[in-house]
Short mmCIF file of C-alpha atoms and ligand atoms in Angstrom, two decimals:
data_model
loop_
_atom_site.label_atom_id
_atom_site.label_comp_id
_atom_site.label_asym_id
_atom_site.label_seq_id
_atom_site.Cartn_x
_atom_site.Cartn_y
_atom_site.Cartn_z
CA MET M 1 -7.30 -6.12 -4.87
CA SER M 2 -9.88 -3.68 -3.51
CA ARG M 3 -9.32 -2.11 -0.13
CA PRO M 4 -11.86 -3.35 2.43
CA PRO M 5 -12.88 -1.00 5.26
CA VAL M 6 -10.74 -1.25 8.39
CA ARG M 7 -12.55 -1.26 11.72
CA LEU M 8 -10.69 -0.66 14.96
CA TYR M 9 -11.90 -0.76 18.54
CA ASP M 10 -11.88 2.72 20.05
CA THR M 11 -11.57 2.89 23.84
CA PHE M 12 -13.14 6.36 23.91
CA THR M 13 -16.47 5.28 22.39
CA ARG M 14 -16.17 1.61 23.46
CA SER M 15 -17.03 0.58 19.92
CA ARG M 16 -15.51 -0.40 16.60
CA GLN M 17 -15.00 2.58 14.34
CA GLU M 18 -14.15 2.63 10.68
CA LEU M 19 -10.74 4.14 10.11
CA ARG M 20 -10.89 7.19 7.85
CA PRO M 21 -7.49 8.88 7.64
CA ILE M 22 -7.71 12.61 8.37
CA HIS M 23 -4.75 13.75 6.24
CA ASP M 24 -4.16 12.72 2.58
CA GLY M 25 -4.80 9.05 3.21
CA VAL M 26 -1.82 8.70 5.57
CA VAL M 27 -2.71 7.27 8.99
CA ARG M 28 -0.93 9.26 11.70
CA ILE M 29 -0.24 7.29 14.86
CA TYR M 30 1.18 8.32 18.22
CA SER M 31 2.35 5.56 20.55
CA CYS M 32 3.34 5.89 24.16
CA GLY M 33 6.86 4.54 24.37
CA PRO M 34 9.16 3.33 27.14
CA THR M 35 10.52 5.19 30.13
CA VAL M 36 14.20 4.50 29.73
CA TYR M 37 15.53 3.87 33.20
CA ARG M 38 15.22 0.06 33.18
CA TYR M 39 15.03 -2.80 30.72
CA VAL M 40 11.67 -3.46 29.11
CA HIS M 41 10.12 -6.87 29.79
CA VAL M 42 8.05 -9.02 27.48
CA GLY M 43 4.83 -7.51 28.89
CA ASN M 44 6.02 -4.12 27.62
CA LEU M 45 6.99 -5.72 24.32
CA ARG M 46 3.45 -7.01 23.94
CA THR M 47 2.19 -3.42 24.37
CA PHE M 48 4.64 -2.17 21.72
CA MET M 49 3.54 -4.95 19.36
CA LEU M 50 0.11 -3.30 19.07
CA PRO M 51 1.27 -0.30 17.02
CA ASP M 52 3.56 -2.65 15.08
CA LEU M 53 0.65 -4.93 14.13
CA LEU M 54 -1.45 -1.87 13.37
CA CYS M 55 1.16 -0.36 11.03
CA ARG M 56 1.96 -3.68 9.36
CA SER M 57 -1.75 -4.46 8.83
CA LEU M 58 -2.61 -1.00 7.54
CA THR M 59 0.34 -0.99 5.14
CA TYR M 60 -0.68 -4.43 3.91
CA LEU M 61 -4.24 -3.22 3.35
CA GLY M 62 -3.09 -0.18 1.41
CA PHE M 63 -3.09 2.54 4.06
CA PRO M 64 0.29 4.26 4.42
CA THR M 65 1.18 5.02 8.05
CA HIS M 66 3.25 7.59 9.91
CA GLN M 67 4.02 6.44 13.44
CA VAL M 68 5.76 8.37 16.18
CA MET M 69 6.77 6.76 19.48
CA ASN M 70 8.06 8.86 22.35
CA ILE M 71 10.95 8.01 24.61
CA THR M 72 10.38 9.24 28.15
CA ASP M 73 13.83 10.25 29.33
CA VAL M 74 12.59 12.56 32.05
CA GLY M 75 12.16 10.58 35.20
CA HIS M 76 8.57 10.63 36.23
CA LEU M 77 7.47 9.68 39.66
CA THR M 78 7.70 6.13 40.90
CA ASP M 79 3.99 6.30 41.69
CA ASP M 80 2.64 7.94 38.55
CA THR M 81 -0.97 7.68 39.48
CA PHE M 82 -0.82 9.80 42.56
CA ASP M 83 2.06 12.16 41.96
CA ARG M 84 4.10 10.73 44.78
CA GLY M 85 7.24 8.76 45.14
CA GLU M 86 10.79 9.15 43.98
CA ASP M 87 12.00 10.09 40.53
CA LYS M 88 12.69 6.87 38.60
CA MET M 89 15.53 8.25 36.49
CA LEU M 90 17.24 9.58 39.58
CA VAL M 91 16.83 6.32 41.46
CA SER M 92 18.48 4.40 38.63
CA ALA M 93 21.21 7.00 38.24
CA ARG M 94 22.03 6.79 41.91
CA LEU M 95 21.98 3.00 42.03
CA GLU M 96 24.18 2.67 38.97
CA ASN M 97 26.36 5.69 39.74
CA LYS M 98 25.73 7.19 36.31
CA SER M 99 24.31 10.45 35.01
CA THR M 100 20.67 10.45 33.91
CA GLU M 101 21.88 11.02 30.32
CA GLU M 102 24.02 7.87 30.50
CA ILE M 103 21.14 5.91 31.95
CA SER M 104 18.66 6.99 29.31
CA ALA M 105 21.11 6.43 26.42
CA TYR M 106 21.94 2.94 27.70
CA TYR M 107 18.33 1.83 28.18
CA THR M 108 17.18 3.43 24.93
CA ASN M 109 19.72 1.28 23.09
CA ALA M 110 18.61 -1.80 25.02
CA PHE M 111 14.99 -1.03 24.13
CA MET M 112 15.81 -0.71 20.42
CA ALA M 113 17.70 -4.03 20.52
CA ASP M 114 14.82 -5.78 22.31
CA ILE M 115 12.11 -4.59 19.91
CA ARG M 116 14.25 -5.73 16.96
CA LYS M 117 14.36 -9.23 18.46
CA VAL M 118 10.57 -9.55 18.21
CA ASN M 119 10.47 -7.93 14.75
CA ILE M 120 8.78 -4.73 15.86
CA GLN M 121 9.38 -2.38 12.96
CA PRO M 122 10.81 0.99 13.92
CA ALA M 123 8.63 4.10 14.14
CA VAL M 124 9.38 6.99 11.79
CA GLU M 125 10.52 9.04 14.73
CA TYR M 126 11.40 8.54 18.42
CA PRO M 127 11.14 11.98 20.05
CA ARG M 128 12.81 12.37 23.45
CA ALA M 129 10.88 14.18 26.16
CA THR M 130 13.97 16.20 27.11
CA GLN M 131 13.95 17.72 23.60
CA TYR M 132 10.41 19.10 24.05
CA ILE M 133 10.65 21.03 27.32
CA PRO M 134 9.97 24.46 25.65
CA GLN M 135 6.83 23.05 23.98
CA MET M 136 5.65 21.64 27.32
CA ILE M 137 6.20 24.99 29.07
CA GLU M 138 4.28 26.72 26.28
CA LEU M 139 1.31 24.36 26.72
CA ILE M 140 1.31 24.85 30.50
CA GLU M 141 1.38 28.63 30.07
CA LYS M 142 -1.65 28.40 27.78
CA LEU M 143 -3.50 26.21 30.26
CA ILE M 144 -2.86 28.75 33.04
CA VAL M 145 -4.07 31.64 30.87
CA GLN M 146 -7.21 29.67 29.98
CA GLY M 147 -7.91 28.99 33.65
CA HIS M 148 -7.34 25.21 33.40
CA ALA M 149 -4.22 25.23 35.57
CA TYR M 150 -2.94 26.94 38.71
CA GLU M 151 0.48 27.38 40.28
CA ILE M 152 1.38 27.02 43.94
CA GLY M 153 4.95 27.28 45.15
CA GLY M 154 6.53 26.60 41.77
CA THR M 155 4.36 23.55 41.05
CA VAL M 156 1.60 23.77 38.44
CA TYR M 157 -1.53 21.64 38.69
CA TYR M 158 -4.26 20.90 36.18
CA ASP M 159 -7.64 21.89 37.62
CA ILE M 160 -9.78 18.91 36.58
CA ALA M 161 -13.01 20.66 37.64
CA THR M 162 -12.55 23.01 34.66
CA PHE M 163 -12.71 20.15 32.15
CA PRO M 164 -16.11 18.47 32.48
CA ALA M 165 -15.17 15.64 30.11
CA TYR M 166 -12.38 14.54 32.48
CA GLY M 167 -12.99 10.86 33.21
CA ARG M 168 -14.79 10.16 29.93
CA LEU M 169 -12.09 7.88 28.47
CA SER M 170 -11.71 5.77 31.61
CA ARG M 171 -15.38 6.07 32.60
CA ASN M 172 -14.33 7.65 35.89
CA THR M 173 -16.48 10.56 36.93
CA THR M 174 -14.80 13.41 38.77
CA ASP M 175 -16.50 12.33 42.00
CA ASN M 176 -15.39 8.75 41.59
CA LEU M 177 -11.83 9.87 41.05
CA LEU M 178 -11.75 10.84 44.71
CA THR M 179 -12.10 7.22 45.72
CA GLY M 180 -9.01 6.44 43.68
CA VAL M 181 -6.82 8.72 45.74
CA ARG M 182 -5.00 6.80 48.41
CA GLY M 183 -3.13 8.03 51.45
CA ASP M 184 -2.89 11.72 52.22
CA PRO M 185 -3.34 13.83 49.13
CA ASP M 186 -1.32 16.94 48.43
CA PRO M 187 -3.19 19.58 50.53
CA ARG M 188 -2.29 22.34 48.06
CA LYS M 189 -4.43 20.80 45.31
CA LYS M 190 -7.93 22.20 44.79
CA HIS M 191 -9.20 18.70 44.03
CA PRO M 192 -7.31 15.55 45.09
CA GLY M 193 -7.57 14.33 41.47
CA ASP M 194 -5.75 17.38 40.07
CA PHE M 195 -2.54 16.25 38.40
CA THR M 196 0.87 17.87 38.09
CA LEU M 197 1.88 19.67 34.91
CA TRP M 198 5.14 21.10 36.27
CA LYS M 199 6.88 20.13 39.46
CA ALA M 200 9.07 22.49 41.50
CA ALA M 201 12.68 21.31 41.84
CA GLY M 202 12.47 20.48 45.53
CA GLU M 203 15.19 18.04 46.56
CA HIS M 204 16.10 17.18 42.98
CA ARG M 205 19.60 17.91 41.75
CA GLN M 206 19.49 16.56 38.21
CA GLN M 207 17.20 17.00 35.21
CA LEU M 208 15.97 20.48 36.07
CA TRP M 209 14.90 23.17 33.66
CA PRO M 210 14.19 26.88 34.16
CA SER M 211 10.54 27.85 33.76
CA PRO M 212 8.27 30.82 34.45
CA TRP M 213 7.52 29.08 37.78
CA GLY M 214 11.12 28.51 38.79
CA GLU M 215 13.42 25.52 38.30
CA GLY M 216 11.69 22.20 37.97
CA PHE M 217 10.67 19.43 35.63
CA PRO M 218 7.55 18.46 33.67
CA GLY M 219 4.87 15.97 34.69
CA TRP M 220 4.67 12.80 32.65
CA HIS M 221 1.31 13.48 30.98
CA ILE M 222 2.23 16.87 29.49
CA GLU M 223 5.14 15.22 27.66
CA CYS M 224 2.83 13.24 25.40
CA SER M 225 0.54 16.22 24.69
CA ALA M 226 3.57 18.32 23.69
CA MET M 227 5.18 15.67 21.50
CA SER M 228 1.99 14.50 19.77
CA LEU M 229 0.76 18.03 18.99
CA SER M 230 4.23 19.11 17.82
CA LEU M 231 4.84 16.13 15.56
CA LEU M 232 1.41 15.03 14.36
CA GLY M 233 -0.60 18.23 14.54
CA GLU M 234 -3.86 19.16 16.25
CA ARG M 235 -5.77 16.25 14.74
CA PHE M 236 -4.34 12.80 14.18
CA ASP M 237 -5.80 9.35 13.62
CA VAL M 238 -4.76 6.84 16.27
CA HIS M 239 -3.16 6.95 19.72
CA THR M 240 -1.90 3.68 21.21
CA GLY M 241 -0.77 2.58 24.63
CA GLY M 242 -1.15 -0.17 27.19
CA ALA M 243 -4.38 -0.76 29.06
CA ASP M 244 -2.60 0.64 32.12
CA ASN M 245 -2.18 3.99 30.32
CA VAL M 246 -5.93 4.71 30.08
CA PHE M 247 -6.02 6.29 33.51
CA PRO M 248 -4.53 8.61 34.44
CA HIS M 249 -2.06 9.09 31.58
CA HIS M 250 -4.37 9.29 28.57
CA GLU M 251 -7.23 10.86 30.50
CA ALA M 252 -4.83 13.66 31.43
CA GLU M 253 -3.53 13.94 27.87
CA ILE M 254 -7.07 14.48 26.58
CA ALA M 255 -7.74 17.14 29.23
CA GLN M 256 -4.52 18.98 28.29
CA SER M 257 -4.62 18.70 24.50
CA GLU M 258 -8.34 19.34 24.08
CA ALA M 259 -8.35 22.30 26.48
CA VAL M 260 -5.51 23.93 24.55
CA THR M 261 -6.85 23.25 21.05
CA GLY M 262 -10.54 23.55 21.83
CA HIS M 263 -11.42 20.37 19.95
CA ARG M 264 -10.94 16.63 19.80
CA VAL M 265 -7.36 15.75 18.83
CA VAL M 266 -7.24 11.94 18.63
CA GLY M 267 -9.50 10.03 16.24
CA LEU M 268 -9.21 6.58 17.87
CA TRP M 269 -7.73 5.39 21.16
CA MET M 270 -6.32 1.85 21.05
CA HIS M 271 -5.07 -0.01 24.13
CA GLY M 272 -3.20 -3.29 24.32
CA GLY M 273 -4.09 -5.91 26.94
CA LEU M 274 -1.75 -6.81 29.75
CA LEU M 275 0.52 -9.82 29.93
CA MET M 276 -0.20 -12.01 32.92
CA LEU M 277 2.25 -14.28 34.72
CA SER M 278 0.88 -16.77 37.25
CA GLY M 279 -2.35 -14.80 37.53
CA ALA M 280 -0.70 -11.41 38.16
CA ARG M 281 0.13 -8.63 35.75
CA MET M 282 3.73 -8.82 34.56
CA ALA M 283 5.32 -5.71 36.04
CA LYS M 284 8.72 -4.39 36.92
CA SER M 285 7.46 -3.09 40.22
CA ALA M 286 6.14 -6.54 41.19
CA GLY M 287 9.42 -8.19 40.18
CA ASN M 288 7.65 -10.89 38.15
CA PHE M 289 8.94 -10.37 34.66
CA PHE M 290 11.13 -11.76 31.90
CA ARG M 291 13.30 -9.89 29.47
CA ILE M 292 13.25 -11.20 25.91
CA THR M 293 17.00 -11.88 26.19
CA GLU M 294 16.39 -14.12 29.21
CA LEU M 295 13.96 -16.21 27.18
CA GLU M 296 16.50 -16.34 24.39
CA ASP M 297 19.16 -17.52 26.84
CA GLN M 298 16.80 -20.32 27.81
CA GLY M 299 16.90 -21.46 24.20
CA PHE M 300 13.67 -19.93 22.91
CA ASP M 301 13.43 -18.15 19.58
CA PRO M 302 12.43 -14.55 20.49
CA LEU M 303 9.83 -14.74 17.73
CA ALA M 304 8.15 -17.59 19.62
CA PHE M 305 7.00 -14.83 21.97
CA ARG M 306 5.58 -12.98 18.99
CA TYR M 307 3.87 -16.18 17.83
CA LEU M 308 2.38 -16.62 21.32
CA ALA M 309 1.13 -13.00 21.35
CA LEU M 310 -0.57 -13.50 17.98
CA GLN M 311 -2.71 -16.26 19.48
CA ALA M 312 -4.71 -13.74 21.55
CA LYS M 313 -6.70 -10.66 20.67
CA TYR M 314 -4.47 -7.66 21.30
CA ARG M 315 -7.03 -6.19 23.72
CA ALA M 316 -7.41 -9.33 25.83
CA PRO M 317 -5.12 -10.21 28.72
CA LEU M 318 -2.64 -12.92 27.71
CA ASN M 319 -1.38 -15.58 30.07
CA PHE M 320 2.32 -16.15 29.78
CA SER M 321 4.16 -19.27 30.87
CA THR M 322 7.33 -20.95 29.68
CA GLU M 323 5.22 -24.03 28.80
CA ARG M 324 3.04 -21.96 26.48
CA LEU M 325 6.14 -20.32 25.06
CA ALA M 326 7.70 -23.71 24.43
CA GLY M 327 4.55 -24.74 22.53
CA ALA M 328 4.72 -21.58 20.43
CA ASP M 329 8.42 -22.20 19.77
CA ARG M 330 7.72 -25.72 18.48
CA ALA M 331 4.81 -24.57 16.33
CA LEU M 332 6.88 -21.77 14.82
CA ARG M 333 9.78 -24.09 13.95
CA GLN M 334 7.37 -26.55 12.33
CA LEU M 335 5.75 -23.78 10.34
CA ARG M 336 9.14 -22.64 9.03
CA GLU M 337 10.11 -26.21 8.14
CA ARG M 338 6.89 -26.65 6.16
CA VAL M 339 7.34 -23.34 4.34
CA ALA M 340 10.90 -24.35 3.40
CA ALA M 341 9.77 -27.77 2.14
CA TRP M 342 6.81 -26.37 0.19
CA SER M 343 8.90 -23.58 -1.34
CA SER M 344 11.29 -26.09 -2.85
CA GLN M 345 8.55 -27.68 -4.97
CA SER M 346 8.00 -26.37 -8.49
CA ALA M 347 5.36 -23.67 -8.64
CA PRO M 348 2.20 -23.87 -10.73
CA ASP M 349 0.12 -20.77 -11.45
CA VAL M 350 -0.64 -19.56 -7.91
CA SER M 351 -3.02 -16.67 -8.56
CA ALA M 352 -6.39 -18.37 -9.02
CA PRO M 353 -6.79 -20.54 -5.91
CA SER M 354 -5.16 -18.05 -3.59
CA GLU M 355 -7.55 -15.14 -4.08
CA GLU M 356 -10.22 -16.36 -1.71
CA TRP M 357 -7.60 -17.11 0.97
CA GLU M 358 -6.07 -13.72 0.48
CA SER M 359 -9.36 -11.91 0.93
CA ARG M 360 -10.12 -13.89 4.10
CA PHE M 361 -6.74 -12.92 5.53
CA ARG M 362 -7.36 -9.27 4.69
CA SER M 363 -10.79 -9.16 6.24
CA GLY M 364 -9.37 -10.79 9.39
CA ILE M 365 -6.64 -8.23 9.95
CA GLY M 366 -8.98 -5.40 8.91
CA ASN M 367 -11.44 -6.51 11.58
CA ASP M 368 -9.79 -4.84 14.57
CA LEU M 369 -6.50 -6.66 13.92
CA ASP M 370 -7.97 -10.09 14.53
CA MET M 371 -4.68 -11.99 14.71
CA PRO M 372 -6.21 -15.14 16.26
CA ALA M 373 -8.41 -15.36 13.15
CA ALA M 374 -5.37 -14.80 10.94
CA MET M 375 -3.45 -17.54 12.77
CA ALA M 376 -6.45 -19.88 12.51
CA LEU M 377 -6.41 -19.24 8.78
CA VAL M 378 -2.70 -20.13 8.71
CA ALA M 379 -3.52 -23.45 10.40
CA GLU M 380 -6.41 -24.10 8.01
CA LEU M 381 -4.18 -23.31 5.03
CA MET M 382 -1.53 -25.74 6.25
CA ARG M 383 -4.09 -28.55 6.41
CA SER M 384 -5.73 -27.62 3.10
CA SER M 385 -5.34 -29.45 -0.19
CA LEU M 386 -3.95 -26.42 -1.99
CA PRO M 387 -0.77 -27.08 -4.00
CA ALA M 388 2.28 -26.80 -1.72
CA PRO M 389 3.92 -23.88 -3.55
CA VAL M 390 0.65 -21.90 -3.30
CA LYS M 391 0.64 -22.42 0.46
CA ALA M 392 4.27 -21.31 0.70
CA THR M 393 3.60 -18.22 -1.41
CA LEU M 394 0.62 -17.16 0.69
CA LEU M 395 2.39 -17.74 4.01
CA LYS M 396 5.43 -15.76 2.95
CA ARG M 397 3.18 -12.92 1.78
CA TRP M 398 1.19 -12.88 5.04
CA ASP M 399 4.43 -12.82 6.98
CA ALA M 400 4.64 -9.10 6.09
CA VAL M 401 1.95 -8.74 8.79
CA LEU M 402 2.77 -11.70 11.06
CA GLY M 403 6.47 -10.87 11.24
CA LEU M 404 7.53 -14.43 12.09
CA ASP M 405 10.44 -14.79 9.63
CA LEU M 406 8.66 -17.74 8.00
CA ASP M 407 11.24 -18.04 5.23
CA ARG M 408 14.15 -18.21 7.66
CA PRO M 409 16.17 -21.36 6.97
CA THR M 410 15.61 -23.84 9.78
CA THR M 411 18.64 -25.33 11.47
CA GLU M 412 19.35 -27.05 14.73
CA GLU M 413 21.70 -24.26 15.73
CA GLY M 414 20.63 -22.24 18.72
CA ARG M 415 18.65 -25.12 20.18
CA LEU M 416 19.58 -26.09 23.69
CA PRO M 417 20.36 -29.70 24.58
CA ASP M 418 17.57 -31.54 26.37
CA GLY M 419 17.25 -30.50 30.01
CA ALA M 420 19.40 -27.38 29.69
CA ALA M 421 16.46 -24.96 29.86
CA GLU M 422 15.32 -26.45 33.17
CA LEU M 423 18.85 -26.26 34.59
CA LEU M 424 19.17 -22.63 33.51
CA GLU M 425 15.86 -21.77 35.13
CA ALA M 426 16.86 -23.55 38.35
CA ARG M 427 20.17 -21.72 38.34
CA LYS M 428 18.47 -18.37 37.84
CA LYS M 429 16.34 -19.08 40.91
CA ALA M 430 19.35 -20.22 42.91
CA ARG M 431 21.18 -17.00 42.08
CA ALA M 432 18.15 -14.93 42.99
CA ALA M 433 18.08 -16.75 46.34
CA LYS M 434 21.83 -16.18 46.70
CA ASP M 435 22.38 -19.94 46.92
CA PHE M 436 25.76 -19.81 45.21
CA ALA M 437 26.81 -23.37 46.07
CA ARG M 438 23.76 -24.66 44.21
CA SER M 439 24.25 -22.22 41.34
CA ASP M 440 27.88 -23.42 40.95
CA ARG M 441 26.74 -27.06 40.89
CA LEU M 442 24.17 -26.22 38.22
CA ARG M 443 26.83 -24.41 36.21
CA GLU M 444 28.89 -27.63 36.17
CA GLU M 445 25.89 -29.69 35.11
CA LEU M 446 25.27 -27.27 32.26
CA ALA M 447 28.93 -27.39 31.25
CA ALA M 448 28.63 -31.19 31.05
CA LEU M 449 25.85 -30.64 28.48
CA GLY M 450 28.10 -28.30 26.49
CA VAL M 451 26.44 -25.09 27.69
CA LYS M 452 28.79 -22.49 29.15
CA VAL M 453 27.18 -19.94 31.48
CA ILE M 454 28.44 -16.41 31.95
CA ASP M 455 27.15 -14.20 34.75
CA ALA M 456 26.63 -10.56 33.83
CA ALA M 457 25.07 -7.60 35.61
CA ASP M 458 21.74 -8.28 33.93
CA GLY M 459 21.64 -12.03 34.58
CA GLN M 460 23.15 -15.23 33.22
CA HIS M 461 24.03 -15.60 29.56
CA ILE M 462 25.00 -18.73 27.69
CA LYS M 463 27.77 -19.51 25.26
CA ARG M 464 27.80 -22.68 23.23
ZN1 ZN Z 1 2.19 8.83 26.69
#
């Protein structure tokens, strides 16, 4: 089958661009990964599904990919936007009475387990920020020599006035950036929008490195410049992240990487839309979030979340609710049941009638990863008069992109008894409100349904 052009929406130009791999036909992708001091929630998982869908789609369409995702194991500031606040890694380490290395190892493992649950395929490499400190220092030294950065009292700042394109990605002009600075800005900065490349040790006791400017630690943005340039070279094809990374994180990365190299580094910038819960962005800081394991404990198939995410364009905000998730869970189980039933019928020659369907699927995913169109095609195929085995064959083939385990045998195992999900949710709320009498009563009601609840540090788990 011929390879149709792939068009992807580029945040930098605000337009769809045809993907033309820079190096030997292999698409090189850098994805901003997690900061490993807490569990990721399903809003984060949605962001990490973007590079997964991109790699799966490109591979399906005949473009080999090489994806790198960083792990931020240097605590950056609790308020990343304005260089203030406490170090996140240190806060977690103190709260949990562990070293920062223990914290990052623990949450990196949890992250890997969570992405597996939603069938996010692993990147080729997961570089750790702590392994790239020399490369970061080297970049900062170059920026100082070039006049793009200045040091005061052991802290190095990027001088945004020296990079006229600063603000281009986010459509913030340098003057407008001023209005984004809240509270009292650091008086040592030349411009309140200048961001930190290296931070002097100050009160910090852990995660310090020697540098030409004294002991300290790197800013968050320089980490991604150092790792992407080191691992993918001075020109690579696609950079992904969440919509919340556009400013300041990616704006700063462009200013750093392009100042050092003297040219454009990233071909296309892709950003995934946020996950909304009750009208607000799902966020750790706001406390309104679910882990994928919590949804699993409530009886949902983790891939129901993936199914739900596929219903929306990756760039659009997606409203999350347990009702919508329940709908996705039902639809996914039905789809698997149909695939199993259709697969068991004897197969005629499947090639002829499937070609048109196949090319429609390909043009959908090649059109800026239009998963809602792909899912609409799945629904249309299910209703169609094509022979059952042809439908099954096509669906199983497309599952290489959808990642829904459509040929998984369907059983009743893992399903919660009627009413148990509501009781679990009520009990979670009771525990959060420290209403232990109520939570104990709910535990008994659940036990009567055959669901045993175990309380762990990260919430309630069920045993059946
Ligand atoms: Zn990044």
